Amino acid sequence: MRLFQHPLRVLSLGLVLFIQVSQSKQYDQAIFSKDEYEAPPEDVLKSTNTARGEVRRYAFSRPLLEELQRKKADIWRVAPDGIDVLITPEISQDGLNLVQFNYTVLPIELPSTRPEGKDPSEANVQDYAKKLRRKKYLDLTLLSHEFHSQYHSAKNISHFMRSLVHTFPNHTSLIHIGHSSEGRRLTGIKIAKPEPVALGAKERKGFVILGAQHAREWIATSTSLYLAHALAVNASMQSSADAHHSLSHLLDKFEFHVIPLPNPDGHEYTRKHDRLWYKNRQTVSPGRDREACKGIDMNRNWGFQWSPAQDPSSDPCKHWFPGSRPFEAHEVNALTSYLTYRTGGRGKVAAFLDLRSYGQTLSAPFSYSCDVYTSDAEDQIEAALGAAQAGSKVHGTTFSSGRLCETLYSAPGNIVDWAYAEAGIKYTYAAHLRDSGTYGYLLPAEHIRPTGEETAALVAYLAAFIAKDPKTM
């Protein structure tokens, strides 16, 4: 199902474009509104998640995967080396037959139920929030800033983005993308040199970096913020340890669009209620005789090769529910409009990187099927192989590369497929960051900075490879 074969969809996107262009001044004012500045950037983690059980890794088996899906199990990762799944007492009591399958228990400590306000780490988080509150802006001159030492709320992320623009006003700007289903702003950062290219030189191409579509993948959002910071800072002002992580030299060839929090509703829900929540928070109705459910899997809701949910994915309460139609998720709709019209149009963006967790892989299209290769598969895989090696050299973290249907599993409606096939972005990838299963989605905060550093090396390699491709640049 292709995007521009649907007149209503084109009309909808055109209307969005008209509104965005005609109201650009209002959007700029909204991004820098007084109430945003005065809102305290609180960062309080109060989980009421009731996850119990254990995360198991099974050898890959198609019958096992189908059984887990049928029982609505919370499948964390599917890859050729195994299936990671959260097994709860409720799943076990529901008749799930796993006796015949061997497994190992991953050493992941799950969030537990605790009384509101009794988190032993909450005092430290509130102390940090108070420190942020003392200043209207953070001074982000140095890449070593302590912001990258912990995970943050949507308010703190917004505060960081405004501070980055305040610290580097000449080559950074906030971009308004749209709103979430609960009304939160979708905001990004554009990082680009203001000077025009030299006479006779080729124009700079776009490079889009997307944070966590899936709410529980916190490291993806934190890494996108680190990358934005690395792109903005002046390398000559950094310490010797940080200077080589700066990406500012890439601005000679590219303009970057970094969208750290494409699912703000889901992100906040993971912080305050359920740490392992996956989807957005849009209300979906399964029918007259059933209670409405919350959430669409944003990364199965894109319009290229989207397919209506098939059993066992048809249950709207399931965490892989793809929606009842493509682009149904408010956030996906807004991102589609931005990527289609406001990045310069088809042919103006050279690279797209969808940051995810976990698995340590860099994957090219396609996701929907392994039976089809892209026409650019050779270049895509060659670039991915080199980028994975570059990322591995920073801290010794092993990254693998390949096609997404091979490194993960086949899934329709994926953003990587849409970005390549519909938006026309040749070098399109999904980067699954740390780790390989020790912590899974619950990666400790001390991994944020090293993850950012190795992902920066990955981005630098991709950019250098793409810059040498005359057909793209």
PDB file of N, CA, C and O in Angstrom, residues 257-309:
ATOM      1  N   HIS A 257      18.562  16.709  11.242  1.00  0.00           N
ATOM      2  CA  HIS A 257      17.258  16.852  11.884  1.00  0.00           C
ATOM      3  C   HIS A 257      17.176  15.751  12.946  1.00  0.00           C
ATOM      4  O   HIS A 257      17.087  14.571  12.608  1.00  0.00           O
ATOM      5  N   VAL A 258      17.235  16.146  14.213  1.00  0.00           N
ATOM      6  CA  VAL A 258      17.223  15.182  15.313  1.00  0.00           C
ATOM      7  C   VAL A 258      15.892  15.294  16.042  1.00  0.00           C
ATOM      8  O   VAL A 258      15.528  16.381  16.524  1.00  0.00           O
ATOM      9  N   ILE A 259      15.166  14.189  16.126  1.00  0.00           N
ATOM     10  CA  ILE A 259      13.846  14.157  16.767  1.00  0.00           C
ATOM     11  C   ILE A 259      13.939  13.184  17.938  1.00  0.00           C
ATOM     12  O   ILE A 259      13.733  11.982  17.783  1.00  0.00           O
ATOM     13  N   PRO A 260      14.269  13.680  19.122  1.00  0.00           N
ATOM     14  CA  PRO A 260      14.580  12.786  20.242  1.00  0.00           C
ATOM     15  C   PRO A 260      13.386  12.019  20.801  1.00  0.00           C
ATOM     16  O   PRO A 260      13.536  10.882  21.245  1.00  0.00           O
ATOM     17  N   LEU A 261      12.203  12.652  20.821  1.00  0.00           N
ATOM     18  CA  LEU A 261      11.076  12.071  21.549  1.00  0.00           C
ATOM     19  C   LEU A 261       9.830  12.005  20.672  1.00  0.00           C
ATOM     20  O   LEU A 261       8.883  12.783  20.846  1.00  0.00           O
ATOM     21  N   PRO A 262       9.780  11.075  19.713  1.00  0.00           N
ATOM     22  CA  PRO A 262       8.610  10.987  18.834  1.00  0.00           C
ATOM     23  C   PRO A 262       7.383  10.387  19.508  1.00  0.00           C
ATOM     24  O   PRO A 262       6.284  10.462  18.959  1.00  0.00           O
ATOM     25  N   ASN A 263       7.559   9.809  20.692  1.00  0.00           N
ATOM     26  CA  ASN A 263       6.440   9.206  21.442  1.00  0.00           C
ATOM     27  C   ASN A 263       6.433   9.742  22.874  1.00  0.00           C
ATOM     28  O   ASN A 263       6.663   9.004  23.826  1.00  0.00           O
ATOM     29  N   PRO A 264       6.159  11.030  23.045  1.00  0.00           N
ATOM     30  CA  PRO A 264       6.245  11.625  24.386  1.00  0.00           C
ATOM     31  C   PRO A 264       5.217  11.081  25.368  1.00  0.00           C
ATOM     32  O   PRO A 264       5.507  10.954  26.563  1.00  0.00           O
ATOM     33  N   ASP A 265       4.027  10.741  24.893  1.00  0.00           N
ATOM     34  CA  ASP A 265       2.994  10.197  25.794  1.00  0.00           C
ATOM     35  C   ASP A 265       3.442   8.859  26.377  1.00  0.00           C
ATOM     36  O   ASP A 265       3.349   8.626  27.587  1.00  0.00           O
ATOM     37  N   GLY A 266       3.922   7.979  25.504  1.00  0.00           N
ATOM     38  CA  GLY A 266       4.393   6.687  25.969  1.00  0.00           C
ATOM     39  C   GLY A 266       5.589   6.819  26.890  1.00  0.00           C
ATOM     40  O   GLY A 266       5.699   6.111  27.898  1.00  0.00           O
ATOM     41  N   HIS A 267       6.479   7.755  26.566  1.00  0.00           N
ATOM     42  CA  HIS A 267       7.664   7.975  27.400  1.00  0.00           C
ATOM     43  C   HIS A 267       7.277   8.361  28.820  1.00  0.00           C
ATOM     44  O   HIS A 267       7.789   7.798  29.799  1.00  0.00           O
ATOM     45  N   GLU A 268       6.363   9.305  28.933  1.00  0.00           N
ATOM     46  CA  GLU A 268       5.942   9.738  30.272  1.00  0.00           C
ATOM     47  C   GLU A 268       5.201   8.628  31.010  1.00  0.00           C
ATOM     48  O   GLU A 268       5.320   8.499  32.231  1.00  0.00           O
ATOM     49  N   TYR A 269       4.480   7.806  30.277  1.00  0.00           N
ATOM     50  CA  TYR A 269       3.774   6.695  30.916  1.00  0.00           C
ATOM     51  C   TYR A 269       4.760   5.683  31.493  1.00  0.00           C
ATOM     52  O   TYR A 269       4.530   5.108  32.561  1.00  0.00           O
ATOM     53  N   THR A 270       5.875   5.476  30.798  1.00  0.00           N
ATOM     54  CA  THR A 270       6.879   4.553  31.333  1.00  0.00           C
ATOM     55  C   THR A 270       7.547   5.099  32.586  1.00  0.00           C
ATOM     56  O   THR A 270       8.023   4.342  33.435  1.00  0.00           O
ATOM     57  N   ARG A 271       7.577   6.390  32.708  1.00  0.00           N
ATOM     58  CA  ARG A 271       8.224   6.994  33.872  1.00  0.00           C
ATOM     59  C   ARG A 271       7.324   6.979  35.110  1.00  0.00           C
ATOM     60  O   ARG A 271       7.800   6.863  36.233  1.00  0.00           O
ATOM     61  N   LYS A 272       6.032   7.094  34.893  1.00  0.00           N
ATOM     62  CA  LYS A 272       5.128   7.289  36.027  1.00  0.00           C
ATOM     63  C   LYS A 272       4.259   6.081  36.347  1.00  0.00           C
ATOM     64  O   LYS A 272       3.688   6.000  37.438  1.00  0.00           O
ATOM     65  N   HIS A 273       4.126   5.144  35.401  1.00  0.00           N
ATOM     66  CA  HIS A 273       3.187   4.046  35.611  1.00  0.00           C
ATOM     67  C   HIS A 273       3.771   2.667  35.281  1.00  0.00           C
ATOM     68  O   HIS A 273       3.804   1.803  36.143  1.00  0.00           O
ATOM     69  N   ASP A 274       4.185   2.475  34.046  1.00  0.00           N
ATOM     70  CA  ASP A 274       4.614   1.142  33.617  1.00  0.00           C
ATOM     71  C   ASP A 274       5.908   1.275  32.824  1.00  0.00           C
ATOM     72  O   ASP A 274       5.907   1.684  31.667  1.00  0.00           O
ATOM     73  N   ARG A 275       7.026   0.936  33.454  1.00  0.00           N
ATOM     74  CA  ARG A 275       8.345   1.099  32.826  1.00  0.00           C
ATOM     75  C   ARG A 275       8.464   0.330  31.520  1.00  0.00           C
ATOM     76  O   ARG A 275       9.262   0.697  30.649  1.00  0.00           O
ATOM     77  N   LEU A 276       7.691  -0.724  31.344  1.00  0.00           N
ATOM     78  CA  LEU A 276       7.834  -1.570  30.163  1.00  0.00           C
ATOM     79  C   LEU A 276       6.761  -1.310  29.102  1.00  0.00           C
ATOM     80  O   LEU A 276       6.581  -2.112  28.183  1.00  0.00           O
ATOM     81  N   TRP A 277       6.044  -0.181  29.214  1.00  0.00           N
ATOM     82  CA  TRP A 277       5.049   0.169  28.199  1.00  0.00           C
ATOM     83  C   TRP A 277       5.734   0.352  26.848  1.00  0.00           C
ATOM     84  O   TRP A 277       6.846   0.882  26.761  1.00  0.00           O
ATOM     85  N   TYR A 278       5.035  -0.036  25.769  1.00  0.00           N
ATOM     86  CA  TYR A 278       5.648  -0.160  24.448  1.00  0.00           C
ATOM     87  C   TYR A 278       5.107   0.838  23.426  1.00  0.00           C
ATOM     88  O   TYR A 278       5.857   1.448  22.674  1.00  0.00           O
ATOM     89  N   LYS A 279       3.798   1.001  23.387  1.00  0.00           N
ATOM     90  CA  LYS A 279       3.130   1.733  22.308  1.00  0.00           C
ATOM     91  C   LYS A 279       2.990   3.219  22.636  1.00  0.00           C
ATOM     92  O   LYS A 279       3.518   3.712  23.627  1.00  0.00           O
ATOM     93  N   ASN A 280       2.247   3.940  21.773  1.00  0.00           N
ATOM     94  CA  ASN A 280       1.845   5.285  22.159  1.00  0.00           C
ATOM     95  C   ASN A 280       0.651   5.162  23.109  1.00  0.00           C
ATOM     96  O   ASN A 280       0.338   4.073  23.590  1.00  0.00           O
ATOM     97  N   ARG A 281      -0.056   6.246  23.386  1.00  0.00           N
ATOM     98  CA  ARG A 281      -1.155   6.192  24.355  1.00  0.00           C
ATOM     99  C   ARG A 281      -2.481   6.574  23.708  1.00  0.00           C
ATOM    100  O   ARG A 281      -3.406   7.038  24.383  1.00  0.00           O
ATOM    101  N   GLN A 282      -2.593   6.362  22.425  1.00  0.00           N
ATOM    102  CA  GLN A 282      -3.816   6.673  21.695  1.00  0.00           C
ATOM    103  C   GLN A 282      -4.898   5.644  22.008  1.00  0.00           C
ATOM    104  O   GLN A 282      -4.638   4.448  22.051  1.00  0.00           O
ATOM    105  N   THR A 283      -6.116   6.117  22.223  1.00  0.00           N
ATOM    106  CA  THR A 283      -7.233   5.208  22.490  1.00  0.00           C
ATOM    107  C   THR A 283      -7.680   4.552  21.198  1.00  0.00           C
ATOM    108  O   THR A 283      -7.919   5.217  20.193  1.00  0.00           O
ATOM    109  N   VAL A 284      -7.765   3.227  21.223  1.00  0.00           N
ATOM    110  CA  VAL A 284      -8.243   2.480  20.060  1.00  0.00           C
ATOM    111  C   VAL A 284      -9.424   1.628  20.504  1.00  0.00           C
ATOM    112  O   VAL A 284      -9.431   1.070  21.586  1.00  0.00           O
ATOM    113  N   SER A 285     -10.426   1.555  19.650  1.00  0.00           N
ATOM    114  CA  SER A 285     -11.647   0.833  20.011  1.00  0.00           C
ATOM    115  C   SER A 285     -11.729  -0.469  19.252  1.00  0.00           C
ATOM    116  O   SER A 285     -11.765  -0.483  18.014  1.00  0.00           O
ATOM    117  N   PRO A 286     -11.758  -1.594  19.948  1.00  0.00           N
ATOM    118  CA  PRO A 286     -11.826  -2.888  19.277  1.00  0.00           C
ATOM    119  C   PRO A 286     -13.232  -3.293  18.841  1.00  0.00           C
ATOM    120  O   PRO A 286     -13.399  -4.311  18.184  1.00  0.00           O
ATOM    121  N   GLY A 287     -14.238  -2.540  19.212  1.00  0.00           N
ATOM    122  CA  GLY A 287     -15.601  -2.923  18.816  1.00  0.00           C
ATOM    123  C   GLY A 287     -16.606  -2.634  19.916  1.00  0.00           C
ATOM    124  O   GLY A 287     -16.260  -2.263  21.027  1.00  0.00           O
ATOM    125  N   ARG A 288     -17.881  -2.814  19.603  1.00  0.00           N
ATOM    126  CA  ARG A 288     -18.945  -2.443  20.533  1.00  0.00           C
ATOM    127  C   ARG A 288     -18.968  -3.304  21.780  1.00  0.00           C
ATOM    128  O   ARG A 288     -19.357  -2.849  22.853  1.00  0.00           O
ATOM    129  N   ASP A 289     -18.535  -4.549  21.659  1.00  0.00           N
ATOM    130  CA  ASP A 289     -18.684  -5.471  22.781  1.00  0.00           C
ATOM    131  C   ASP A 289     -17.439  -5.587  23.636  1.00  0.00           C
ATOM    132  O   ASP A 289     -17.383  -6.414  24.548  1.00  0.00           O
ATOM    133  N   ARG A 290     -16.456  -4.770  23.371  1.00  0.00           N
ATOM    134  CA  ARG A 290     -15.222  -4.877  24.127  1.00  0.00           C
ATOM    135  C   ARG A 290     -14.774  -3.509  24.598  1.00  0.00           C
ATOM    136  O   ARG A 290     -15.043  -2.489  23.974  1.00  0.00           O
ATOM    137  N   GLU A 291     -14.052  -3.505  25.693  1.00  0.00           N
ATOM    138  CA  GLU A 291     -13.550  -2.259  26.250  1.00  0.00           C
ATOM    139  C   GLU A 291     -12.431  -1.705  25.371  1.00  0.00           C
ATOM    140  O   GLU A 291     -11.620  -2.458  24.827  1.00  0.00           O
ATOM    141  N   ALA A 292     -12.387  -0.401  25.228  1.00  0.00           N
ATOM    142  CA  ALA A 292     -11.349   0.232  24.422  1.00  0.00           C
ATOM    143  C   ALA A 292      -9.979  -0.006  25.036  1.00  0.00           C
ATOM    144  O   ALA A 292      -9.841  -0.139  26.258  1.00  0.00           O
ATOM    145  N   CYS A 293      -8.975  -0.059  24.171  1.00  0.00           N
ATOM    146  CA  CYS A 293      -7.598  -0.277  24.614  1.00  0.00           C
ATOM    147  C   CYS A 293      -6.770   0.963  24.322  1.00  0.00           C
ATOM    148  O   CYS A 293      -7.194   1.867  23.612  1.00  0.00           O
ATOM    149  N   LYS A 294      -5.561   0.980  24.849  1.00  0.00           N
ATOM    150  CA  LYS A 294      -4.651   2.097  24.649  1.00  0.00           C
ATOM    151  C   LYS A 294      -3.474   1.657  23.805  1.00  0.00           C
ATOM    152  O   LYS A 294      -2.834   0.645  24.065  1.00  0.00           O
ATOM    153  N   GLY A 295      -3.177   2.438  22.792  1.00  0.00           N
ATOM    154  CA  GLY A 295      -1.903   2.319  22.141  1.00  0.00           C
ATOM    155  C   GLY A 295      -1.857   1.646  20.790  1.00  0.00           C
ATOM    156  O   GLY A 295      -2.524   0.660  20.515  1.00  0.00           O
ATOM    157  N   ILE A 296      -0.998   2.218  19.921  1.00  0.00           N
ATOM    158  CA  ILE A 296      -0.660   1.666  18.613  1.00  0.00           C
ATOM    159  C   ILE A 296       0.857   1.517  18.564  1.00  0.00           C
ATOM    160  O   ILE A 296       1.592   2.392  19.031  1.00  0.00           O
ATOM    161  N   ASP A 297       1.315   0.405  18.022  1.00  0.00           N
ATOM    162  CA  ASP A 297       2.749   0.232  17.776  1.00  0.00           C
ATOM    163  C   ASP A 297       3.121   1.156  16.614  1.00  0.00           C
ATOM    164  O   ASP A 297       2.825   0.871  15.455  1.00  0.00           O
ATOM    165  N   MET A 298       3.750   2.270  16.935  1.00  0.00           N
ATOM    166  CA  MET A 298       4.060   3.269  15.926  1.00  0.00           C
ATOM    167  C   MET A 298       4.910   2.698  14.792  1.00  0.00           C
ATOM    168  O   MET A 298       4.744   3.069  13.630  1.00  0.00           O
ATOM    169  N   ASN A 299       5.800   1.782  15.118  1.00  0.00           N
ATOM    170  CA  ASN A 299       6.718   1.281  14.108  1.00  0.00           C
ATOM    171  C   ASN A 299       6.125   0.167  13.252  1.00  0.00           C
ATOM    172  O   ASN A 299       6.825  -0.458  12.461  1.00  0.00           O
ATOM    173  N   ARG A 300       4.823  -0.088  13.393  1.00  0.00           N
ATOM    174  CA  ARG A 300       4.101  -0.960  12.453  1.00  0.00           C
ATOM    175  C   ARG A 300       2.960  -0.193  11.781  1.00  0.00           C
ATOM    176  O   ARG A 300       2.111  -0.797  11.131  1.00  0.00           O
ATOM    177  N   ASN A 301       2.950   1.129  11.940  1.00  0.00           N
ATOM    178  CA  ASN A 301       1.833   1.934  11.461  1.00  0.00           C
ATOM    179  C   ASN A 301       2.176   2.785  10.246  1.00  0.00           C
ATOM    180  O   ASN A 301       1.374   3.581   9.793  1.00  0.00           O
ATOM    181  N   TRP A 302       3.393   2.619   9.704  1.00  0.00           N
ATOM    182  CA  TRP A 302       3.796   3.383   8.526  1.00  0.00           C
ATOM    183  C   TRP A 302       3.214   2.759   7.257  1.00  0.00           C
ATOM    184  O   TRP A 302       2.961   1.559   7.206  1.00  0.00           O
ATOM    185  N   GLY A 303       3.012   3.571   6.245  1.00  0.00           N
ATOM    186  CA  GLY A 303       2.157   3.186   5.125  1.00  0.00           C
ATOM    187  C   GLY A 303       2.735   2.307   4.050  1.00  0.00           C
ATOM    188  O   GLY A 303       1.994   1.853   3.187  1.00  0.00           O
ATOM    189  N   PHE A 304       4.048   2.058   4.071  1.00  0.00           N
ATOM    190  CA  PHE A 304       4.594   1.175   3.052  1.00  0.00           C
ATOM    191  C   PHE A 304       4.496  -0.276   3.518  1.00  0.00           C
ATOM    192  O   PHE A 304       5.018  -0.639   4.568  1.00  0.00           O
ATOM    193  N   GLN A 305       3.818  -1.103   2.710  1.00  0.00           N
ATOM    194  CA  GLN A 305       3.605  -2.511   3.014  1.00  0.00           C
ATOM    195  C   GLN A 305       2.938  -2.716   4.379  1.00  0.00           C
ATOM    196  O   GLN A 305       3.134  -3.737   5.029  1.00  0.00           O
ATOM    197  N   TRP A 306       2.170  -1.719   4.790  1.00  0.00           N
ATOM    198  CA  TRP A 306       1.365  -1.901   6.017  1.00  0.00           C
ATOM    199  C   TRP A 306       0.311  -2.957   5.713  1.00  0.00           C
ATOM    200  O   TRP A 306      -0.209  -3.050   4.601  1.00  0.00           O
ATOM    201  N   SER A 307       0.007  -3.760   6.699  1.00  0.00           N
ATOM    202  CA  SER A 307      -1.057  -4.750   6.510  1.00  0.00           C
ATOM    203  C   SER A 307      -1.964  -4.727   7.725  1.00  0.00           C
ATOM    204  O   SER A 307      -1.504  -4.486   8.848  1.00  0.00           O
ATOM    205  N   PRO A 308      -3.254  -4.939   7.505  1.00  0.00           N
ATOM    206  CA  PRO A 308      -4.166  -4.980   8.653  1.00  0.00           C
ATOM    207  C   PRO A 308      -3.753  -6.089   9.592  1.00  0.00           C
ATOM    208  O   PRO A 308      -3.205  -7.112   9.180  1.00  0.00           O
ATOM    209  N   ALA A 309      -3.987  -5.867  10.844  1.00  0.00           N
ATOM    210  CA  ALA A 309      -3.568  -6.828  11.858  1.00  0.00           C
ATOM    211  C   ALA A 309      -4.164  -8.198  11.589  1.00  0.00           C
ATOM    212  O   ALA A 309      -5.336  -8.338  11.289  1.00  0.00           O
TER     213      ALA A 309
END
